[in-house]
Amino acid sequence: IPGQTWRVHDADRPHPPVVDPGPAMASAPAPKDAIVLFGGKPEDLAQWTSGGGDAKWRVVDGALEVNGSGDVQTREDFGDCQLHLEWASPAEVAGTSQGRGNSGVFFFGRYEVQILDSFDNVTYADGQAAALYGQFPPLVNACRGPGEWQSYDIVFAAPRFDGEGKLLAPARITVIHNGFVVQAQRELLGGTAHRSEPRYEAHGPTGPIRLQD
Ligand code: MG
């Protein structure tokens, strides 16, 4: 990884310490000025698309449930933003490592904050929950158990490019997981990649927020 001594998905990279966030709290209503991308109602799904058509994730008990129908992304585009997201991995534990509850939130459809069941589940450190996938592990592992609600509060500053597509400023990201700061003003090294070096490709000032199937 550029600027680091570790390789991408390095199995020898130390894992961050485990911390206990305590039980999940009931979620508070969204602030009045927030754009609510999913508030628990079936009709909220209309704000999301999948593969150029309608999103087909199921609405179950006020939550969006991943069901194998593909990634979903917002119809609206965003640039710099603050995102509050609540998620839970499957209560029934199946699989190991990256195979356990793997999802993710991608800003501009390309910069991932990893979602994974990292409760008693070892995987490479740069791929665990709240990692900037393939780049930076979280500062601590603040995961709650399978099936429990967890929160991400993410402050995302989009990268800047000049007219020729040259990078002027990298994306910057701060992530709070269940109340713990786990990424503090991290400068992303580029778009999320799997088993390869991240790099930037120029894009416009806004883009969709994508959720991984
Ligand atoms: Mg993922």
PDB file of C-alpha atoms and ligand atoms in Angstrom:
ATOM      1  CA  ILE A   1       0.000   0.000   0.000  1.00  0.00           C
ATOM      2  CA  PRO A   2       1.560   3.308  -1.015  1.00  0.00           C
ATOM      3  CA  GLY A   3       2.969   5.127   2.029  1.00  0.00           C
ATOM      4  CA  GLN A   4       2.592   2.110   4.318  1.00  0.00           C
ATOM      5  CA  THR A   5       4.789  -0.863   5.198  1.00  0.00           C
ATOM      6  CA  TRP A   6       1.877  -3.288   4.672  1.00  0.00           C
ATOM      7  CA  ARG A   7       0.716  -5.094   1.607  1.00  0.00           C
ATOM      8  CA  VAL A   8      -2.918  -4.922   0.541  1.00  0.00           C
ATOM      9  CA  HIS A   9      -4.950  -7.410   2.669  1.00  0.00           C
ATOM     10  CA  ASP A  10      -1.766  -8.295   4.594  1.00  0.00           C
ATOM     11  CA  ALA A  11      -2.494 -11.216   6.930  1.00  0.00           C
ATOM     12  CA  ASP A  12       0.411 -10.092   9.174  1.00  0.00           C
ATOM     13  CA  ARG A  13      -0.990  -6.618   9.713  1.00  0.00           C
ATOM     14  CA  PRO A  14      -1.959  -6.264  13.399  1.00  0.00           C
ATOM     15  CA  HIS A  15      -5.631  -6.156  14.225  1.00  0.00           C
ATOM     16  CA  PRO A  16      -6.926  -3.125  16.102  1.00  0.00           C
ATOM     17  CA  PRO A  17      -7.941  -3.655  19.729  1.00  0.00           C
ATOM     18  CA  VAL A  18     -11.486  -4.789  20.444  1.00  0.00           C
ATOM     19  CA  VAL A  19     -13.632  -2.338  22.395  1.00  0.00           C
ATOM     20  CA  ASP A  20     -17.109  -2.789  23.822  1.00  0.00           C
ATOM     21  CA  PRO A  21     -19.631  -0.229  22.597  1.00  0.00           C
ATOM     22  CA  GLY A  22     -22.365  -1.507  24.917  1.00  0.00           C
ATOM     23  CA  PRO A  23     -25.884  -2.274  23.787  1.00  0.00           C
ATOM     24  CA  ALA A  24     -27.527  -0.595  20.800  1.00  0.00           C
ATOM     25  CA  MET A  25     -29.701   2.391  21.630  1.00  0.00           C
ATOM     26  CA  ALA A  26     -33.037   3.100  19.988  1.00  0.00           C
ATOM     27  CA  SER A  27     -32.371   5.302  16.987  1.00  0.00           C
ATOM     28  CA  ALA A  28     -33.225   8.987  17.266  1.00  0.00           C
ATOM     29  CA  PRO A  29     -35.361  10.712  14.639  1.00  0.00           C
ATOM     30  CA  ALA A  30     -33.375  12.226  11.774  1.00  0.00           C
ATOM     31  CA  PRO A  31     -32.547  15.922  12.074  1.00  0.00           C
ATOM     32  CA  LYS A  32     -35.160  18.093  10.377  1.00  0.00           C
ATOM     33  CA  ASP A  33     -32.817  19.231   7.600  1.00  0.00           C
ATOM     34  CA  ALA A  34     -31.474  15.780   6.803  1.00  0.00           C
ATOM     35  CA  ILE A  35     -32.149  14.060   3.484  1.00  0.00           C
ATOM     36  CA  VAL A  36     -33.595  10.748   4.620  1.00  0.00           C
ATOM     37  CA  LEU A  37     -32.499   8.105   2.103  1.00  0.00           C
ATOM     38  CA  PHE A  38     -34.215   5.310   3.944  1.00  0.00           C
ATOM     39  CA  GLY A  39     -36.450   5.901   6.928  1.00  0.00           C
ATOM     40  CA  GLY A  40     -38.016   2.469   7.277  1.00  0.00           C
ATOM     41  CA  LYS A  41     -40.998   2.712   4.926  1.00  0.00           C
ATOM     42  CA  PRO A  42     -41.404   0.531   1.816  1.00  0.00           C
ATOM     43  CA  GLU A  43     -41.872   3.640  -0.356  1.00  0.00           C
ATOM     44  CA  ASP A  44     -38.418   4.877   0.733  1.00  0.00           C
ATOM     45  CA  LEU A  45     -36.977   2.200  -1.557  1.00  0.00           C
ATOM     46  CA  ALA A  46     -37.971   4.431  -4.494  1.00  0.00           C
ATOM     47  CA  GLN A  47     -34.933   6.590  -3.685  1.00  0.00           C
ATOM     48  CA  TRP A  48     -32.647   3.708  -4.666  1.00  0.00           C
ATOM     49  CA  THR A  49     -31.875   2.051  -7.989  1.00  0.00           C
ATOM     50  CA  SER A  50     -30.180  -1.185  -8.977  1.00  0.00           C
ATOM     51  CA  GLY A  51     -28.562  -2.018 -12.289  1.00  0.00           C
ATOM     52  CA  GLY A  52     -30.382   0.853 -13.991  1.00  0.00           C
ATOM     53  CA  GLY A  53     -33.799  -0.294 -12.718  1.00  0.00           C
ATOM     54  CA  ASP A  54     -35.693  -0.298  -9.459  1.00  0.00           C
ATOM     55  CA  ALA A  55     -33.971  -1.491  -6.307  1.00  0.00           C
ATOM     56  CA  LYS A  56     -35.275  -4.893  -5.217  1.00  0.00           C
ATOM     57  CA  TRP A  57     -33.980  -5.248  -1.691  1.00  0.00           C
ATOM     58  CA  ARG A  58     -36.739  -6.259   0.727  1.00  0.00           C
ATOM     59  CA  VAL A  59     -38.140  -3.971   3.384  1.00  0.00           C
ATOM     60  CA  VAL A  60     -38.347  -6.087   6.543  1.00  0.00           C
ATOM     61  CA  ASP A  61     -39.361  -4.649   9.912  1.00  0.00           C
ATOM     62  CA  GLY A  62     -38.429  -1.139   8.853  1.00  0.00           C
ATOM     63  CA  ALA A  63     -35.032  -2.152   7.476  1.00  0.00           C
ATOM     64  CA  LEU A  64     -33.655  -2.791   4.027  1.00  0.00           C
ATOM     65  CA  GLU A  65     -32.563  -6.392   3.717  1.00  0.00           C
ATOM     66  CA  VAL A  66     -29.920  -7.528   1.247  1.00  0.00           C
ATOM     67  CA  ASN A  67     -31.326 -10.369  -0.827  1.00  0.00           C
ATOM     68  CA  GLY A  68     -28.979 -11.166  -3.677  1.00  0.00           C
ATOM     69  CA  SER A  69     -30.640  -8.820  -6.183  1.00  0.00           C
ATOM     70  CA  GLY A  70     -27.519  -6.688  -6.594  1.00  0.00           C
ATOM     71  CA  ASP A  71     -26.059  -3.491  -5.209  1.00  0.00           C
ATOM     72  CA  VAL A  72     -28.362  -0.514  -4.710  1.00  0.00           C
ATOM     73  CA  GLN A  73     -27.459   3.127  -5.133  1.00  0.00           C
ATOM     74  CA  THR A  74     -29.105   6.458  -4.503  1.00  0.00           C
ATOM     75  CA  ARG A  75     -30.940   8.195  -7.337  1.00  0.00           C
ATOM     76  CA  GLU A  76     -29.587  11.452  -5.965  1.00  0.00           C
ATOM     77  CA  ASP A  77     -25.918  12.340  -6.267  1.00  0.00           C
ATOM     78  CA  PHE A  78     -23.853  13.705  -3.408  1.00  0.00           C
ATOM     79  CA  GLY A  79     -20.468  15.378  -2.991  1.00  0.00           C
ATOM     80  CA  ASP A  80     -19.165  16.314   0.445  1.00  0.00           C
ATOM     81  CA  CYS A  81     -21.600  14.848   2.928  1.00  0.00           C
ATOM     82  CA  GLN A  82     -22.295  13.552   6.391  1.00  0.00           C
ATOM     83  CA  LEU A  83     -24.002  10.158   6.471  1.00  0.00           C
ATOM     84  CA  HIS A  84     -25.707   8.371   9.339  1.00  0.00           C
ATOM     85  CA  LEU A  85     -26.239   4.693   8.651  1.00  0.00           C
ATOM     86  CA  GLU A  86     -27.575   1.899  10.844  1.00  0.00           C
ATOM     87  CA  TRP A  87     -26.857  -1.693   9.948  1.00  0.00           C
ATOM     88  CA  ALA A  88     -26.913  -5.210  11.333  1.00  0.00           C
ATOM     89  CA  SER A  89     -25.220  -8.355  10.092  1.00  0.00           C
ATOM     90  CA  PRO A  90     -27.295 -11.570   9.959  1.00  0.00           C
ATOM     91  CA  ALA A  91     -28.291 -12.884  13.400  1.00  0.00           C
ATOM     92  CA  GLU A  92     -27.625 -16.383  12.161  1.00  0.00           C
ATOM     93  CA  VAL A  93     -23.865 -16.647  11.796  1.00  0.00           C
ATOM     94  CA  ALA A  94     -22.627 -18.295   8.636  1.00  0.00           C
ATOM     95  CA  GLY A  95     -19.291 -18.152   6.858  1.00  0.00           C
ATOM     96  CA  THR A  96     -15.939 -16.848   7.969  1.00  0.00           C
ATOM     97  CA  SER A  97     -13.650 -13.916   7.291  1.00  0.00           C
ATOM     98  CA  GLN A  98     -14.944 -11.882   4.311  1.00  0.00           C
ATOM     99  CA  GLY A  99     -17.817 -14.330   3.888  1.00  0.00           C
ATOM    100  CA  ARG A 100     -19.688 -13.203   6.991  1.00  0.00           C
ATOM    101  CA  GLY A 101     -22.144 -10.362   6.461  1.00  0.00           C
ATOM    102  CA  ASN A 102     -20.007  -8.573   3.896  1.00  0.00           C
ATOM    103  CA  SER A 103     -21.556  -5.360   2.615  1.00  0.00           C
ATOM    104  CA  GLY A 104     -20.281  -1.823   2.393  1.00  0.00           C
ATOM    105  CA  VAL A 105     -21.142   1.778   1.759  1.00  0.00           C
ATOM    106  CA  PHE A 106     -19.451   3.296  -1.280  1.00  0.00           C
ATOM    107  CA  PHE A 107     -19.286   7.068  -1.726  1.00  0.00           C
ATOM    108  CA  PHE A 108     -19.351   8.061  -5.397  1.00  0.00           C
ATOM    109  CA  GLY A 109     -19.999   4.354  -5.905  1.00  0.00           C
ATOM    110  CA  ARG A 110     -16.271   3.765  -5.479  1.00  0.00           C
ATOM    111  CA  TYR A 111     -14.863   4.654  -2.036  1.00  0.00           C
ATOM    112  CA  GLU A 112     -15.839   1.921   0.417  1.00  0.00           C
ATOM    113  CA  VAL A 113     -16.302   1.908   4.151  1.00  0.00           C
ATOM    114  CA  GLN A 114     -16.485  -1.815   4.854  1.00  0.00           C
ATOM    115  CA  ILE A 115     -19.489  -3.398   6.511  1.00  0.00           C
ATOM    116  CA  LEU A 116     -18.771  -6.862   7.906  1.00  0.00           C
ATOM    117  CA  ASP A 117     -19.581  -8.984  10.916  1.00  0.00           C
ATOM    118  CA  SER A 118     -16.239  -8.442  12.672  1.00  0.00           C
ATOM    119  CA  PHE A 119     -17.474  -9.745  16.025  1.00  0.00           C
ATOM    120  CA  ASP A 120     -15.291 -12.775  16.788  1.00  0.00           C
ATOM    121  CA  ASN A 121     -14.506 -13.047  13.112  1.00  0.00           C
ATOM    122  CA  VAL A 122     -10.910 -12.648  12.015  1.00  0.00           C
ATOM    123  CA  THR A 123     -10.147 -11.357   8.560  1.00  0.00           C
ATOM    124  CA  TYR A 124      -7.355  -9.223   7.156  1.00  0.00           C
ATOM    125  CA  ALA A 125      -7.236  -5.968   9.119  1.00  0.00           C
ATOM    126  CA  ASP A 126      -7.778  -3.680   6.135  1.00  0.00           C
ATOM    127  CA  GLY A 127     -10.980  -5.596   5.334  1.00  0.00           C
ATOM    128  CA  GLN A 128     -12.731  -5.701   8.696  1.00  0.00           C
ATOM    129  CA  ALA A 129     -15.760  -3.622   9.662  1.00  0.00           C
ATOM    130  CA  ALA A 130     -15.166   0.135   9.375  1.00  0.00           C
ATOM    131  CA  ALA A 131     -11.973  -0.383   7.383  1.00  0.00           C
ATOM    132  CA  LEU A 132     -11.390   1.787   4.364  1.00  0.00           C
ATOM    133  CA  TYR A 133     -11.232  -1.403   2.374  1.00  0.00           C
ATOM    134  CA  GLY A 134      -7.762  -2.408   1.275  1.00  0.00           C
ATOM    135  CA  GLN A 135      -6.231   0.782   2.669  1.00  0.00           C
ATOM    136  CA  PHE A 136      -6.749   1.500   6.384  1.00  0.00           C
ATOM    137  CA  PRO A 137      -8.001  -0.733   9.223  1.00  0.00           C
ATOM    138  CA  PRO A 138     -10.199   0.999  11.806  1.00  0.00           C
ATOM    139  CA  LEU A 139      -8.462   2.337  14.942  1.00  0.00           C
ATOM    140  CA  VAL A 140     -10.505  -0.064  17.092  1.00  0.00           C
ATOM    141  CA  ASN A 141     -12.916  -2.922  16.503  1.00  0.00           C
ATOM    142  CA  ALA A 142     -16.196  -1.560  17.898  1.00  0.00           C
ATOM    143  CA  CYS A 143     -18.480  -4.244  16.467  1.00  0.00           C
ATOM    144  CA  ARG A 144     -21.601  -5.393  18.215  1.00  0.00           C
ATOM    145  CA  GLY A 145     -22.703  -9.003  17.839  1.00  0.00           C
ATOM    146  CA  PRO A 146     -24.517 -10.552  14.895  1.00  0.00           C
ATOM    147  CA  GLY A 147     -28.061  -9.251  14.477  1.00  0.00           C
ATOM    148  CA  GLU A 148     -27.486  -6.230  16.724  1.00  0.00           C
ATOM    149  CA  TRP A 149     -27.943  -2.741  15.342  1.00  0.00           C
ATOM    150  CA  GLN A 150     -24.793  -0.740  14.770  1.00  0.00           C
ATOM    151  CA  SER A 151     -24.213   2.803  13.600  1.00  0.00           C
ATOM    152  CA  TYR A 152     -21.818   4.561  11.297  1.00  0.00           C
ATOM    153  CA  ASP A 153     -21.525   8.321  11.258  1.00  0.00           C
ATOM    154  CA  ILE A 154     -19.343   9.235   8.342  1.00  0.00           C
ATOM    155  CA  VAL A 155     -17.996  12.606   7.245  1.00  0.00           C
ATOM    156  CA  PHE A 156     -16.881  12.381   3.655  1.00  0.00           C
ATOM    157  CA  ALA A 157     -15.018  15.102   1.782  1.00  0.00           C
ATOM    158  CA  ALA A 158     -14.879  14.361  -1.930  1.00  0.00           C
ATOM    159  CA  PRO A 159     -11.582  14.420  -3.808  1.00  0.00           C
ATOM    160  CA  ARG A 160     -10.890  17.373  -6.095  1.00  0.00           C
ATOM    161  CA  PHE A 161      -9.575  17.129  -9.648  1.00  0.00           C
ATOM    162  CA  ASP A 162      -8.494  19.839 -12.052  1.00  0.00           C
ATOM    163  CA  GLY A 163      -9.813  20.218 -15.607  1.00  0.00           C
ATOM    164  CA  GLU A 164      -7.250  17.718 -16.901  1.00  0.00           C
ATOM    165  CA  GLY A 165      -8.258  15.106 -14.350  1.00  0.00           C
ATOM    166  CA  LYS A 166      -5.190  15.613 -12.145  1.00  0.00           C
ATOM    167  CA  LEU A 167      -5.810  15.015  -8.451  1.00  0.00           C
ATOM    168  CA  LEU A 168      -5.754  18.288  -6.501  1.00  0.00           C
ATOM    169  CA  ALA A 169      -6.921  16.943  -3.134  1.00  0.00           C
ATOM    170  CA  PRO A 170      -7.607  13.357  -2.024  1.00  0.00           C
ATOM    171  CA  ALA A 171     -10.901  12.258  -0.490  1.00  0.00           C
ATOM    172  CA  ARG A 172     -10.932  12.668   3.279  1.00  0.00           C
ATOM    173  CA  ILE A 173     -13.005  10.527   5.567  1.00  0.00           C
ATOM    174  CA  THR A 174     -13.888  10.350   9.236  1.00  0.00           C
ATOM    175  CA  VAL A 175     -15.855   7.361  10.538  1.00  0.00           C
ATOM    176  CA  ILE A 176     -17.503   6.935  13.937  1.00  0.00           C
ATOM    177  CA  HIS A 177     -18.595   3.345  14.612  1.00  0.00           C
ATOM    178  CA  ASN A 178     -20.969   2.829  17.533  1.00  0.00           C
ATOM    179  CA  GLY A 179     -19.642   6.014  19.109  1.00  0.00           C
ATOM    180  CA  PHE A 180     -15.916   5.327  18.578  1.00  0.00           C
ATOM    181  CA  VAL A 181     -13.812   7.340  16.170  1.00  0.00           C
ATOM    182  CA  VAL A 182     -12.313   4.634  13.978  1.00  0.00           C
ATOM    183  CA  GLN A 183     -11.082   6.699  11.031  1.00  0.00           C
ATOM    184  CA  ALA A 184      -9.966  10.280  11.673  1.00  0.00           C
ATOM    185  CA  GLN A 185      -9.528  12.522   8.650  1.00  0.00           C
ATOM    186  CA  ARG A 186      -8.037   9.686   6.643  1.00  0.00           C
ATOM    187  CA  GLU A 187      -6.806  10.607   3.208  1.00  0.00           C
ATOM    188  CA  LEU A 188      -7.984   7.919   0.820  1.00  0.00           C
ATOM    189  CA  LEU A 189      -5.360   6.565  -1.574  1.00  0.00           C
ATOM    190  CA  GLY A 190      -7.850   6.137  -4.401  1.00  0.00           C
ATOM    191  CA  GLY A 191     -10.896   4.129  -5.340  1.00  0.00           C
ATOM    192  CA  THR A 192     -11.500   0.868  -3.518  1.00  0.00           C
ATOM    193  CA  ALA A 193      -9.782  -2.091  -5.108  1.00  0.00           C
ATOM    194  CA  HIS A 194      -9.600  -5.784  -4.244  1.00  0.00           C
ATOM    195  CA  ARG A 195      -6.105  -7.300  -4.094  1.00  0.00           C
ATOM    196  CA  SER A 196      -4.604  -4.394  -5.961  1.00  0.00           C
ATOM    197  CA  GLU A 197      -3.153  -0.957  -5.405  1.00  0.00           C
ATOM    198  CA  PRO A 198      -5.710   1.820  -5.024  1.00  0.00           C
ATOM    199  CA  ARG A 199      -5.540   4.720  -7.452  1.00  0.00           C
ATOM    200  CA  TYR A 200      -7.642   7.693  -8.390  1.00  0.00           C
ATOM    201  CA  GLU A 201      -9.640   8.053 -11.562  1.00  0.00           C
ATOM    202  CA  ALA A 202     -11.020  11.529 -12.124  1.00  0.00           C
ATOM    203  CA  HIS A 203     -14.756  12.019 -11.715  1.00  0.00           C
ATOM    204  CA  GLY A 204     -17.294  14.773 -11.298  1.00  0.00           C
ATOM    205  CA  PRO A 205     -18.091  16.716  -8.127  1.00  0.00           C
ATOM    206  CA  THR A 206     -20.991  14.457  -7.113  1.00  0.00           C
ATOM    207  CA  GLY A 207     -21.923  10.792  -7.346  1.00  0.00           C
ATOM    208  CA  PRO A 208     -24.276   8.211  -5.873  1.00  0.00           C
ATOM    209  CA  ILE A 209     -23.979   6.450  -2.552  1.00  0.00           C
ATOM    210  CA  ARG A 210     -23.946   2.696  -3.187  1.00  0.00           C
ATOM    211  CA  LEU A 211     -24.690  -0.152  -0.809  1.00  0.00           C
ATOM    212  CA  GLN A 212     -23.066  -3.504  -1.528  1.00  0.00           C
ATOM    213  CA  ASP A 213     -25.112  -6.661  -1.960  1.00  0.00           C
TER     214      ASP A 213
HETATM  215 MG    MG B   1     -17.682  -4.968   1.481  1.00  0.00          MG
END
